[in-house]
PDB file of C-alpha atoms in Angstrom:
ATOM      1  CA  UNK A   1     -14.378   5.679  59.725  1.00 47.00           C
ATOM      2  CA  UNK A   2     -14.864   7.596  56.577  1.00 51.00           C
ATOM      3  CA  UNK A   3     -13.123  10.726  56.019  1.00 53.00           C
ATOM      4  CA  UNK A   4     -15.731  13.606  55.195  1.00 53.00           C
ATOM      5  CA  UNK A   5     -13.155  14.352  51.876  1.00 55.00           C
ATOM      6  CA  UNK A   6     -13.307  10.707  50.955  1.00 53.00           C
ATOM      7  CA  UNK A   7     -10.168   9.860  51.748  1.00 56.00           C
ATOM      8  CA  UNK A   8     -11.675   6.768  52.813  1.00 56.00           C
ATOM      9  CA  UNK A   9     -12.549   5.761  48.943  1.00 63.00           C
ATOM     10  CA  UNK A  10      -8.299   6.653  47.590  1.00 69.00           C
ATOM     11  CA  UNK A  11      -7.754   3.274  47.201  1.00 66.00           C
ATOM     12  CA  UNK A  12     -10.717   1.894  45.997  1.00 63.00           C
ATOM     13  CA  UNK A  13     -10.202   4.464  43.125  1.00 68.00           C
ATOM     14  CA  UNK A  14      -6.737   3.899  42.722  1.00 69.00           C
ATOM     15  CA  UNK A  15      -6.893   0.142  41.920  1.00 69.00           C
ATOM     16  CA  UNK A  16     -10.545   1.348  39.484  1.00 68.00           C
ATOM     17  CA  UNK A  17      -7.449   3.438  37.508  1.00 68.00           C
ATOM     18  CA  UNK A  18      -4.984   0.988  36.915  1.00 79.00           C
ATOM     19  CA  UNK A  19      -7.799  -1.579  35.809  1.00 80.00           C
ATOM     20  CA  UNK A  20      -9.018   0.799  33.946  1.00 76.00           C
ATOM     21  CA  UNK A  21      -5.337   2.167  32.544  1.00 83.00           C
ATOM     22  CA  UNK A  22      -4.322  -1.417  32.111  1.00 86.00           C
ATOM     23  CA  UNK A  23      -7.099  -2.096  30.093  1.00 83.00           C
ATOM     24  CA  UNK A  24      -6.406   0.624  27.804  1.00 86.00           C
ATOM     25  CA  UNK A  25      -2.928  -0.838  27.601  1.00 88.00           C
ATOM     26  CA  UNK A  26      -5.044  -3.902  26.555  1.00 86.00           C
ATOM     27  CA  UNK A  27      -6.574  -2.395  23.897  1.00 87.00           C
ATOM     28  CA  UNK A  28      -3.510  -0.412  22.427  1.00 89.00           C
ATOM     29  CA  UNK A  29      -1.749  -3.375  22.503  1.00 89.00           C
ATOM     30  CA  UNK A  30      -4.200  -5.024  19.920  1.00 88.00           C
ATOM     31  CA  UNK A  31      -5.128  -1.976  18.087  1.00 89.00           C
ATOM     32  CA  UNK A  32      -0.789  -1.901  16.958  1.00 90.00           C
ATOM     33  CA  UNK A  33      -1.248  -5.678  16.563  1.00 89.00           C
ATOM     34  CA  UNK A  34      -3.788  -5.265  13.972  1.00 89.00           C
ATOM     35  CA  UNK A  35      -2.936  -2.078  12.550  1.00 90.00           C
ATOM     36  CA  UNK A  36       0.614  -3.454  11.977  1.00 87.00           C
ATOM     37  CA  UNK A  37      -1.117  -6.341   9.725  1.00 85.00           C
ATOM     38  CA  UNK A  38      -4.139  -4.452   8.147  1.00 85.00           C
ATOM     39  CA  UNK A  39      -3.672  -0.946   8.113  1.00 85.00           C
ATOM     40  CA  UNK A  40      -5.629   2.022   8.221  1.00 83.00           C
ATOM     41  CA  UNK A  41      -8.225  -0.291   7.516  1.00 84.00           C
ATOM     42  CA  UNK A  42      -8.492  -1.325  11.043  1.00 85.00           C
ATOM     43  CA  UNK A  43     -11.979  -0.240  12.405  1.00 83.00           C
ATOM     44  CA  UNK A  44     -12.610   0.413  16.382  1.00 82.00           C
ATOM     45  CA  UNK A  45     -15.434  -1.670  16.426  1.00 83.00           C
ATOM     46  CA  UNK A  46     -12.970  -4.797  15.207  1.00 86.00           C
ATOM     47  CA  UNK A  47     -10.606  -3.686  17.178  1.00 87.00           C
ATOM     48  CA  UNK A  48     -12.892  -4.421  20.383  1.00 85.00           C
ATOM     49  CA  UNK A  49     -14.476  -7.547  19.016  1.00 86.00           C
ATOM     50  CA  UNK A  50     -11.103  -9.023  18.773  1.00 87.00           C
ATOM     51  CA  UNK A  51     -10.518  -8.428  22.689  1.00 84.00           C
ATOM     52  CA  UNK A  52     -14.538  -8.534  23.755  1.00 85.00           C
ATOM     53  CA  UNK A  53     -15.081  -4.631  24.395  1.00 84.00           C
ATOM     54  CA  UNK A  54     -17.949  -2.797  23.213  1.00 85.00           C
ATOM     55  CA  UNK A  55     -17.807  -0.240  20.500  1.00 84.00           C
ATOM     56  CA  UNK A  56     -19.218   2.142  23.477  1.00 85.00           C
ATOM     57  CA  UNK A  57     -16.216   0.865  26.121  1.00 84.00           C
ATOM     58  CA  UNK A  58     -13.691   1.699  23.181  1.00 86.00           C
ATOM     59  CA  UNK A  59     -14.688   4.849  22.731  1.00 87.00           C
ATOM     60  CA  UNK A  60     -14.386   5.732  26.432  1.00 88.00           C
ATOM     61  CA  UNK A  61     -10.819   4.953  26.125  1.00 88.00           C
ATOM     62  CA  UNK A  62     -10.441   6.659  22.380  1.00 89.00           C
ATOM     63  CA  UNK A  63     -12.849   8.965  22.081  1.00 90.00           C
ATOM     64  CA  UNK A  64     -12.057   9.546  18.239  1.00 90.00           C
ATOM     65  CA  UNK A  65     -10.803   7.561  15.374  1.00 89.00           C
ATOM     66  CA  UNK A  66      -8.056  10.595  15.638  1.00 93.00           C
ATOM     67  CA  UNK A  67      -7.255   9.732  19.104  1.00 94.00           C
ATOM     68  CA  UNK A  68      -6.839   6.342  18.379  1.00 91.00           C
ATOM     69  CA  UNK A  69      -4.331   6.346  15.560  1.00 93.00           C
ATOM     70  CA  UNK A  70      -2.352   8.803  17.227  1.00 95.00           C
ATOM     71  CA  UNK A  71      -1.811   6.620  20.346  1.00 94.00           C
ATOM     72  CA  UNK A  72      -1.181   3.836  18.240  1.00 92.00           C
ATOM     73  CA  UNK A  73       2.036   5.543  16.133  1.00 93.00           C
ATOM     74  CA  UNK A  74       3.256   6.909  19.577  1.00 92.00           C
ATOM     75  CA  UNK A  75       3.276   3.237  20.825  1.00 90.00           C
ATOM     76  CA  UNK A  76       4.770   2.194  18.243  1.00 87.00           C
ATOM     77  CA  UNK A  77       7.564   5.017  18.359  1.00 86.00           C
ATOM     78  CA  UNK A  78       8.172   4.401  22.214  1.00 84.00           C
ATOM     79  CA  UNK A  79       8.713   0.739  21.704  1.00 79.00           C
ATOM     80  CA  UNK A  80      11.744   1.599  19.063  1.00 75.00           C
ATOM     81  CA  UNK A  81      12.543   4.018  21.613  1.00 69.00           C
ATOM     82  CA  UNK A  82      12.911   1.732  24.186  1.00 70.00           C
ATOM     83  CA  UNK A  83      14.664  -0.774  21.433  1.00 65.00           C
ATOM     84  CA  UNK A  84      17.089   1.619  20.830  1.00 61.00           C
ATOM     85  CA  UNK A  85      17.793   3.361  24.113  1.00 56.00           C
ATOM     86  CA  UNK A  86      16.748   6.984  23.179  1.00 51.00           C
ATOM     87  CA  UNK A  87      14.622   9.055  21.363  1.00 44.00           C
ATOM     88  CA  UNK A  88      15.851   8.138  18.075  1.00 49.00           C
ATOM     89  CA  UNK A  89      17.652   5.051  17.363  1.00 46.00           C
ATOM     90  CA  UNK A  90      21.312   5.940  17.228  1.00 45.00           C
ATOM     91  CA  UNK A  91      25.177   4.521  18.121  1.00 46.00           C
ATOM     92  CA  UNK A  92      28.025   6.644  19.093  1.00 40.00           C
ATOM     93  CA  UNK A  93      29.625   7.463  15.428  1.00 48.00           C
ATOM     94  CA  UNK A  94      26.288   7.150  13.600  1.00 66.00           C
ATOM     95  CA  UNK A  95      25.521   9.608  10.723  1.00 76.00           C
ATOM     96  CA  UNK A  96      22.085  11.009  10.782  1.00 82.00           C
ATOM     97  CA  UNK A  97      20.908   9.341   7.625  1.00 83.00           C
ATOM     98  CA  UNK A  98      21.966   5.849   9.565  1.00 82.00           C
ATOM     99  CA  UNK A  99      19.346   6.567  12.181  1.00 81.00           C
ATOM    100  CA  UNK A 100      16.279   7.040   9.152  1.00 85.00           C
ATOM    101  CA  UNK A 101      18.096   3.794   7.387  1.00 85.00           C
ATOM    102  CA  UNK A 102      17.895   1.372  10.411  1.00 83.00           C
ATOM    103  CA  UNK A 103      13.941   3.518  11.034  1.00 84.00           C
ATOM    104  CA  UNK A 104      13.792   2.395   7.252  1.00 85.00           C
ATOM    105  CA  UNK A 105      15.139  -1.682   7.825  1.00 84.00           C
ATOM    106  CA  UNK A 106      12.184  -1.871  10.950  1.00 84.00           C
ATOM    107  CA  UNK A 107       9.496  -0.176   8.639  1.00 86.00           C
ATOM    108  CA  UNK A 108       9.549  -3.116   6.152  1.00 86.00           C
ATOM    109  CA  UNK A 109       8.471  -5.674   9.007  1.00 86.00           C
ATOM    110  CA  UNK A 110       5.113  -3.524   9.775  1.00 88.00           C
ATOM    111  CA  UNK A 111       4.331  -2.223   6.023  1.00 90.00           C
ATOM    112  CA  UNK A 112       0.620  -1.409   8.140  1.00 90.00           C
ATOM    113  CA  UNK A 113       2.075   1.390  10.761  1.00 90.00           C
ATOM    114  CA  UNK A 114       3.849   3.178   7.773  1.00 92.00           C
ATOM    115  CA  UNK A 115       0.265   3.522   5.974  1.00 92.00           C
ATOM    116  CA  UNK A 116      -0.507   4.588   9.266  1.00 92.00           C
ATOM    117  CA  UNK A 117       1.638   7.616   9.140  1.00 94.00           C
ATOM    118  CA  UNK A 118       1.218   8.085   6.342  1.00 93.00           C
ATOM    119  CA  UNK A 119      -2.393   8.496   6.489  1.00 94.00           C
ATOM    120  CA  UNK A 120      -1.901  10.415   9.496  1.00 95.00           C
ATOM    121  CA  UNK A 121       0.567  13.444   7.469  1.00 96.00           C
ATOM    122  CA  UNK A 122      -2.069  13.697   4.866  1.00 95.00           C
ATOM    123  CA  UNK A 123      -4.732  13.761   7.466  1.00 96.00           C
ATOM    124  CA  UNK A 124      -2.960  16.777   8.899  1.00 97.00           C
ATOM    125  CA  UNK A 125      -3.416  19.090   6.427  1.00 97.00           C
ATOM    126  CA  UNK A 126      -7.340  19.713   7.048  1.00 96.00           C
ATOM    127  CA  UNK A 127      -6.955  20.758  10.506  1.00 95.00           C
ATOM    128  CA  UNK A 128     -10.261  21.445  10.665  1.00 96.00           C
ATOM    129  CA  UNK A 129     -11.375  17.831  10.194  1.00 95.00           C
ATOM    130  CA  UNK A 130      -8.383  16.632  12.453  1.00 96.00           C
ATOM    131  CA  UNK A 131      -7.122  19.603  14.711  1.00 97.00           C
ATOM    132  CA  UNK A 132      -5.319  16.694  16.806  1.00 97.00           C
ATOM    133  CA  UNK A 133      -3.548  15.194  14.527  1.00 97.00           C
ATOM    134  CA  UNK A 134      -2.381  18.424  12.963  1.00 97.00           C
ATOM    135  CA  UNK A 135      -0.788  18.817  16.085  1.00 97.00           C
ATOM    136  CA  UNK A 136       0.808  15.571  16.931  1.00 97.00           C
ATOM    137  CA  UNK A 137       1.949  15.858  13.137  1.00 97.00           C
ATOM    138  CA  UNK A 138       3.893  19.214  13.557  1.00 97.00           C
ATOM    139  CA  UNK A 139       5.020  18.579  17.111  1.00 97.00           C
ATOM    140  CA  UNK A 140       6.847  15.578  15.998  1.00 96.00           C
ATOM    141  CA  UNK A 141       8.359  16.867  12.514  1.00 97.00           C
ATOM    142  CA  UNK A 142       9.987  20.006  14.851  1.00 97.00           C
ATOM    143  CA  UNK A 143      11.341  17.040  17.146  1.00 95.00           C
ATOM    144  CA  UNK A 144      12.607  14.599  14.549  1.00 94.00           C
ATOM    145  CA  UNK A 145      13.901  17.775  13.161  1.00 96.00           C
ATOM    146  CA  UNK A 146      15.751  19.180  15.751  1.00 96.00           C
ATOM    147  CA  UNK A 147      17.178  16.011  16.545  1.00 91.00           C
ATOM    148  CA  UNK A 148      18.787  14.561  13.448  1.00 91.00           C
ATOM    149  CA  UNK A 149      19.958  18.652  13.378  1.00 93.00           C
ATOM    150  CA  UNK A 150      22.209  18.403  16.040  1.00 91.00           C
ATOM    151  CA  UNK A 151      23.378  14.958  14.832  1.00 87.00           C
ATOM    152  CA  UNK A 152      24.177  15.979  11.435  1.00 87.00           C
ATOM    153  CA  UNK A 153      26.016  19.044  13.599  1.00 87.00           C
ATOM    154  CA  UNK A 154      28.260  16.853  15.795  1.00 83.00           C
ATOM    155  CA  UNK A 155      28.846  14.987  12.787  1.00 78.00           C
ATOM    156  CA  UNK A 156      29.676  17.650  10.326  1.00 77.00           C
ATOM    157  CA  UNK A 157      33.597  17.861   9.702  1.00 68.00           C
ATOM    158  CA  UNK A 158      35.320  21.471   9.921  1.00 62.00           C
ATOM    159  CA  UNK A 159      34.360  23.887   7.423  1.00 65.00           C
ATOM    160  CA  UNK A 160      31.575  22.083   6.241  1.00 76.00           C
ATOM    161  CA  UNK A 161      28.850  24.481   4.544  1.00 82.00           C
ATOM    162  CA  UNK A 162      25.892  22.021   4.800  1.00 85.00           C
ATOM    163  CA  UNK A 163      23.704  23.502   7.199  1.00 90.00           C
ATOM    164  CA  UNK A 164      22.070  21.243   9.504  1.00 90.00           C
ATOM    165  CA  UNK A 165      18.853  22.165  10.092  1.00 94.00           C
ATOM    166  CA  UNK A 166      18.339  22.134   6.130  1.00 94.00           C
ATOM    167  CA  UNK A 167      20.269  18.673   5.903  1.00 91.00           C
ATOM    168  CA  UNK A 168      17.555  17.610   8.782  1.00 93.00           C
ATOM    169  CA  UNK A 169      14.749  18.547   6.975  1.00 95.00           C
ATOM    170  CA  UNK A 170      16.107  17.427   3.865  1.00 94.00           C
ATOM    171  CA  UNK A 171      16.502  13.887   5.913  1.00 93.00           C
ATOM    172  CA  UNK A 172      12.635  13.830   6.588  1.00 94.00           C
ATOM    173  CA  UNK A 173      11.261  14.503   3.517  1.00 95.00           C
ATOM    174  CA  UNK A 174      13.237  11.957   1.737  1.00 95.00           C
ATOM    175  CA  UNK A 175      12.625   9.234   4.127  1.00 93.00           C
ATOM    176  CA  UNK A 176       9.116   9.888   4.434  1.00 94.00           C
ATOM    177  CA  UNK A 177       8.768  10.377   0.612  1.00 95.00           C
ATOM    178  CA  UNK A 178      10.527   6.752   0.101  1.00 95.00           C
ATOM    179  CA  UNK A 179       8.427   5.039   2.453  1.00 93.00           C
ATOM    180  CA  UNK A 180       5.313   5.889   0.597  1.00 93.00           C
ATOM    181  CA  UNK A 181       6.751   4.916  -2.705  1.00 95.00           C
ATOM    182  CA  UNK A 182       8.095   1.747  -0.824  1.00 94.00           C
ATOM    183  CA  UNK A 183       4.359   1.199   0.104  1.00 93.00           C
ATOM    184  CA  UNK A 184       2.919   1.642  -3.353  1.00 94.00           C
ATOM    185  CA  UNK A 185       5.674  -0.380  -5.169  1.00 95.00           C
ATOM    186  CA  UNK A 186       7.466  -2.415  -2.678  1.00 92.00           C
ATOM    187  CA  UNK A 187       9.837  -4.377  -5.226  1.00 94.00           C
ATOM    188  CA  UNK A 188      10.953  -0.984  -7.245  1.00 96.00           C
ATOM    189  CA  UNK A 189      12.009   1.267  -4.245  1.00 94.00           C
ATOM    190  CA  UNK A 190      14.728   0.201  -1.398  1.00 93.00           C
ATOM    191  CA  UNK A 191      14.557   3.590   0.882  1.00 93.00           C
ATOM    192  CA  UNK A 192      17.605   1.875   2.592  1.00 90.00           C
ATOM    193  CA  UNK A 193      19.427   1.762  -0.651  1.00 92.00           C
ATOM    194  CA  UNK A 194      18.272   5.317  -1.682  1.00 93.00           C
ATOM    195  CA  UNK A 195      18.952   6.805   1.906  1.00 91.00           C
ATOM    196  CA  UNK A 196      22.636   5.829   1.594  1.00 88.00           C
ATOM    197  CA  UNK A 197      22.294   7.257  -2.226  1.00 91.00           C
ATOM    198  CA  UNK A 198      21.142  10.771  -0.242  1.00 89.00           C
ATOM    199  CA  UNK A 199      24.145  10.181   2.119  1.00 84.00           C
ATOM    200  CA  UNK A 200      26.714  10.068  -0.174  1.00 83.00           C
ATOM    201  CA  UNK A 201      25.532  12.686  -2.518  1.00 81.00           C
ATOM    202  CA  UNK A 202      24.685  15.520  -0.391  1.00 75.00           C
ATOM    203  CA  UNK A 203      25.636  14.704   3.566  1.00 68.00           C
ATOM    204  CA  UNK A 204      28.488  12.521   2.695  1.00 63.00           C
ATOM    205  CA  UNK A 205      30.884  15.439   4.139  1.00 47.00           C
ATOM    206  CA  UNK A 206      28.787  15.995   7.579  1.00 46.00           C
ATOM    207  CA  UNK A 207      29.751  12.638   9.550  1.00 47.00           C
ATOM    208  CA  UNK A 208      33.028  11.289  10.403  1.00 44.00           C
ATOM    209  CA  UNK A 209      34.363   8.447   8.737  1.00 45.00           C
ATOM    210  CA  UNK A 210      34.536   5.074  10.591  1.00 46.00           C
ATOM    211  CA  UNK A 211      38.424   2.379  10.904  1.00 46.00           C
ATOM    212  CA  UNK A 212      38.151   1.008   7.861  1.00 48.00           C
ATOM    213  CA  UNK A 213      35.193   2.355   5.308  1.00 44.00           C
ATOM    214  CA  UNK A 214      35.496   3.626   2.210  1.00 44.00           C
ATOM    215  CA  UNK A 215      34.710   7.469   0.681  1.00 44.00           C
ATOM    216  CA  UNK A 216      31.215   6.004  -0.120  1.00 42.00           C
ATOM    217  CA  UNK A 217      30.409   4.289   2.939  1.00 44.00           C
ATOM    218  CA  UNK A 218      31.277   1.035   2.452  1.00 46.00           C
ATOM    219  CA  UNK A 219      34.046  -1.645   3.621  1.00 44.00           C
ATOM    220  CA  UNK A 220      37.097  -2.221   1.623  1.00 43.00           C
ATOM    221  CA  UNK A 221      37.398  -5.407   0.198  1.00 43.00           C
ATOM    222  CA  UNK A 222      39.229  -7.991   2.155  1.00 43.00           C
ATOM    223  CA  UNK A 223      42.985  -8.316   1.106  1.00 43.00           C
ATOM    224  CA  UNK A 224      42.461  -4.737  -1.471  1.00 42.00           C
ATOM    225  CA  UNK A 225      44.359  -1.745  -0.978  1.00 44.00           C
ATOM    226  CA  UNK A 226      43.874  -0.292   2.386  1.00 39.00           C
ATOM    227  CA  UNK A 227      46.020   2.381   1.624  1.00 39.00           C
ATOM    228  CA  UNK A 228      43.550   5.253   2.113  1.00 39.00           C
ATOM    229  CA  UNK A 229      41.445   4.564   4.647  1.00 37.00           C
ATOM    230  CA  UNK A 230      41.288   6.404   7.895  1.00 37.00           C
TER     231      UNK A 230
END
């Protein structure tokens, strides 16, 4: 017997959702796929011909264009999440700048998600025309932020007068700066290279030193001097 609260119709809806949540999975799944190849030039309406959805089904899922390329970058920055085992991608001893270098080394494999981002910083600055992604834009700069703050912090040797949340900041705005370089003129601009460049010339005093490397960063040469490493 049927409750008179519709009890009785729980899991009938409950198995509708995860259809329904799975298909949206579906669909994110595909819109990264093609993103990652084509860009910002990916439409919705491709993006449901490629998996048979209507324009109309997408846009039950993703109501905007906005909403779309939002969920896609999140996606995309869960699955390096997940790669890496926490919110940024990071190893016991790792500077700061190492975590945007390795971000940097993944980047080149999917030049189509960094035009994404890109697209999606210049996008927030007419909040009127994209309130959302204004939002998911600041929300994540305070994270990122805050994060590679309090690595640069546990990294920073004693009396060190680089202050961290400047050195974060500093961090972003490099990194992001390089990428889009990197995407106009792939051949002239290594933001790896240039990232351990920024390391060295400015943050070089904020992490410890690793067995074995060198005042710039690197590994001595096998059989050289080892005399003043620490």
């Amino acid at each position: 017997m049927r409750d008179e609260d519709g009890a009785g119709d729980q899991p009938g809806r409950a198995r509708s959702y995860r259809k329904a949540e799975e298909r949206r999975e579906q669909v994110l799944a595909k819109a990264i796929e093609l993103f990652a190849q084509h860009g910002v030039d990916t439409s919705l309406r491709s993006i449901g011909e490629s998996i048979g959805v209507s324009h109309a089904a997408l846009r039950y899922y993703f109501p905007s264009r906005d909403d779309l390329l939002i969920a896609v970058y999140q996606a995309h920055e869960a699955a390096d999440d997940e790669e890496d085992g926490k919110a940024l991608p990071s190893q016991d001893g790792d500077s700061a700048t190492a975590v945007m270098k390795r971000s940097a080394l993944r980047n080149r494999e999917v030049p189509g998600l960094v035009e994404l981002y890109a697209t999606l910083t210049t996008d927030a600055l007419q909040p009127d025309r994209h309130p959302a992604v204004r939002d998911f834009v600041w929300q994540r700069f305070r994270r990122v932020r805050a994060q590679l703050a309090e690595m640069v912090r546990e990294g920073q040797s004693t009396g060190s007068d680089v202050d961290a949340d400047d050195a974060a900041a500093l961090l972003v705005a490099a990194s992001d700066g390089l990428q889009v370089q990197w995407l106009l003129d792939p051949e002239a601009v290594d933001v790896h290279r240039v990232l351990s460049l920024l390391e060295r010339l400015v943050l070089g005093s904020t992490r410890p030193r690793h067995d074995g490397e060198t005042e710039h960063g690197g590994q001595p040469e096998s059989g050289g001097d080892q005399e003043h490493q620490r």
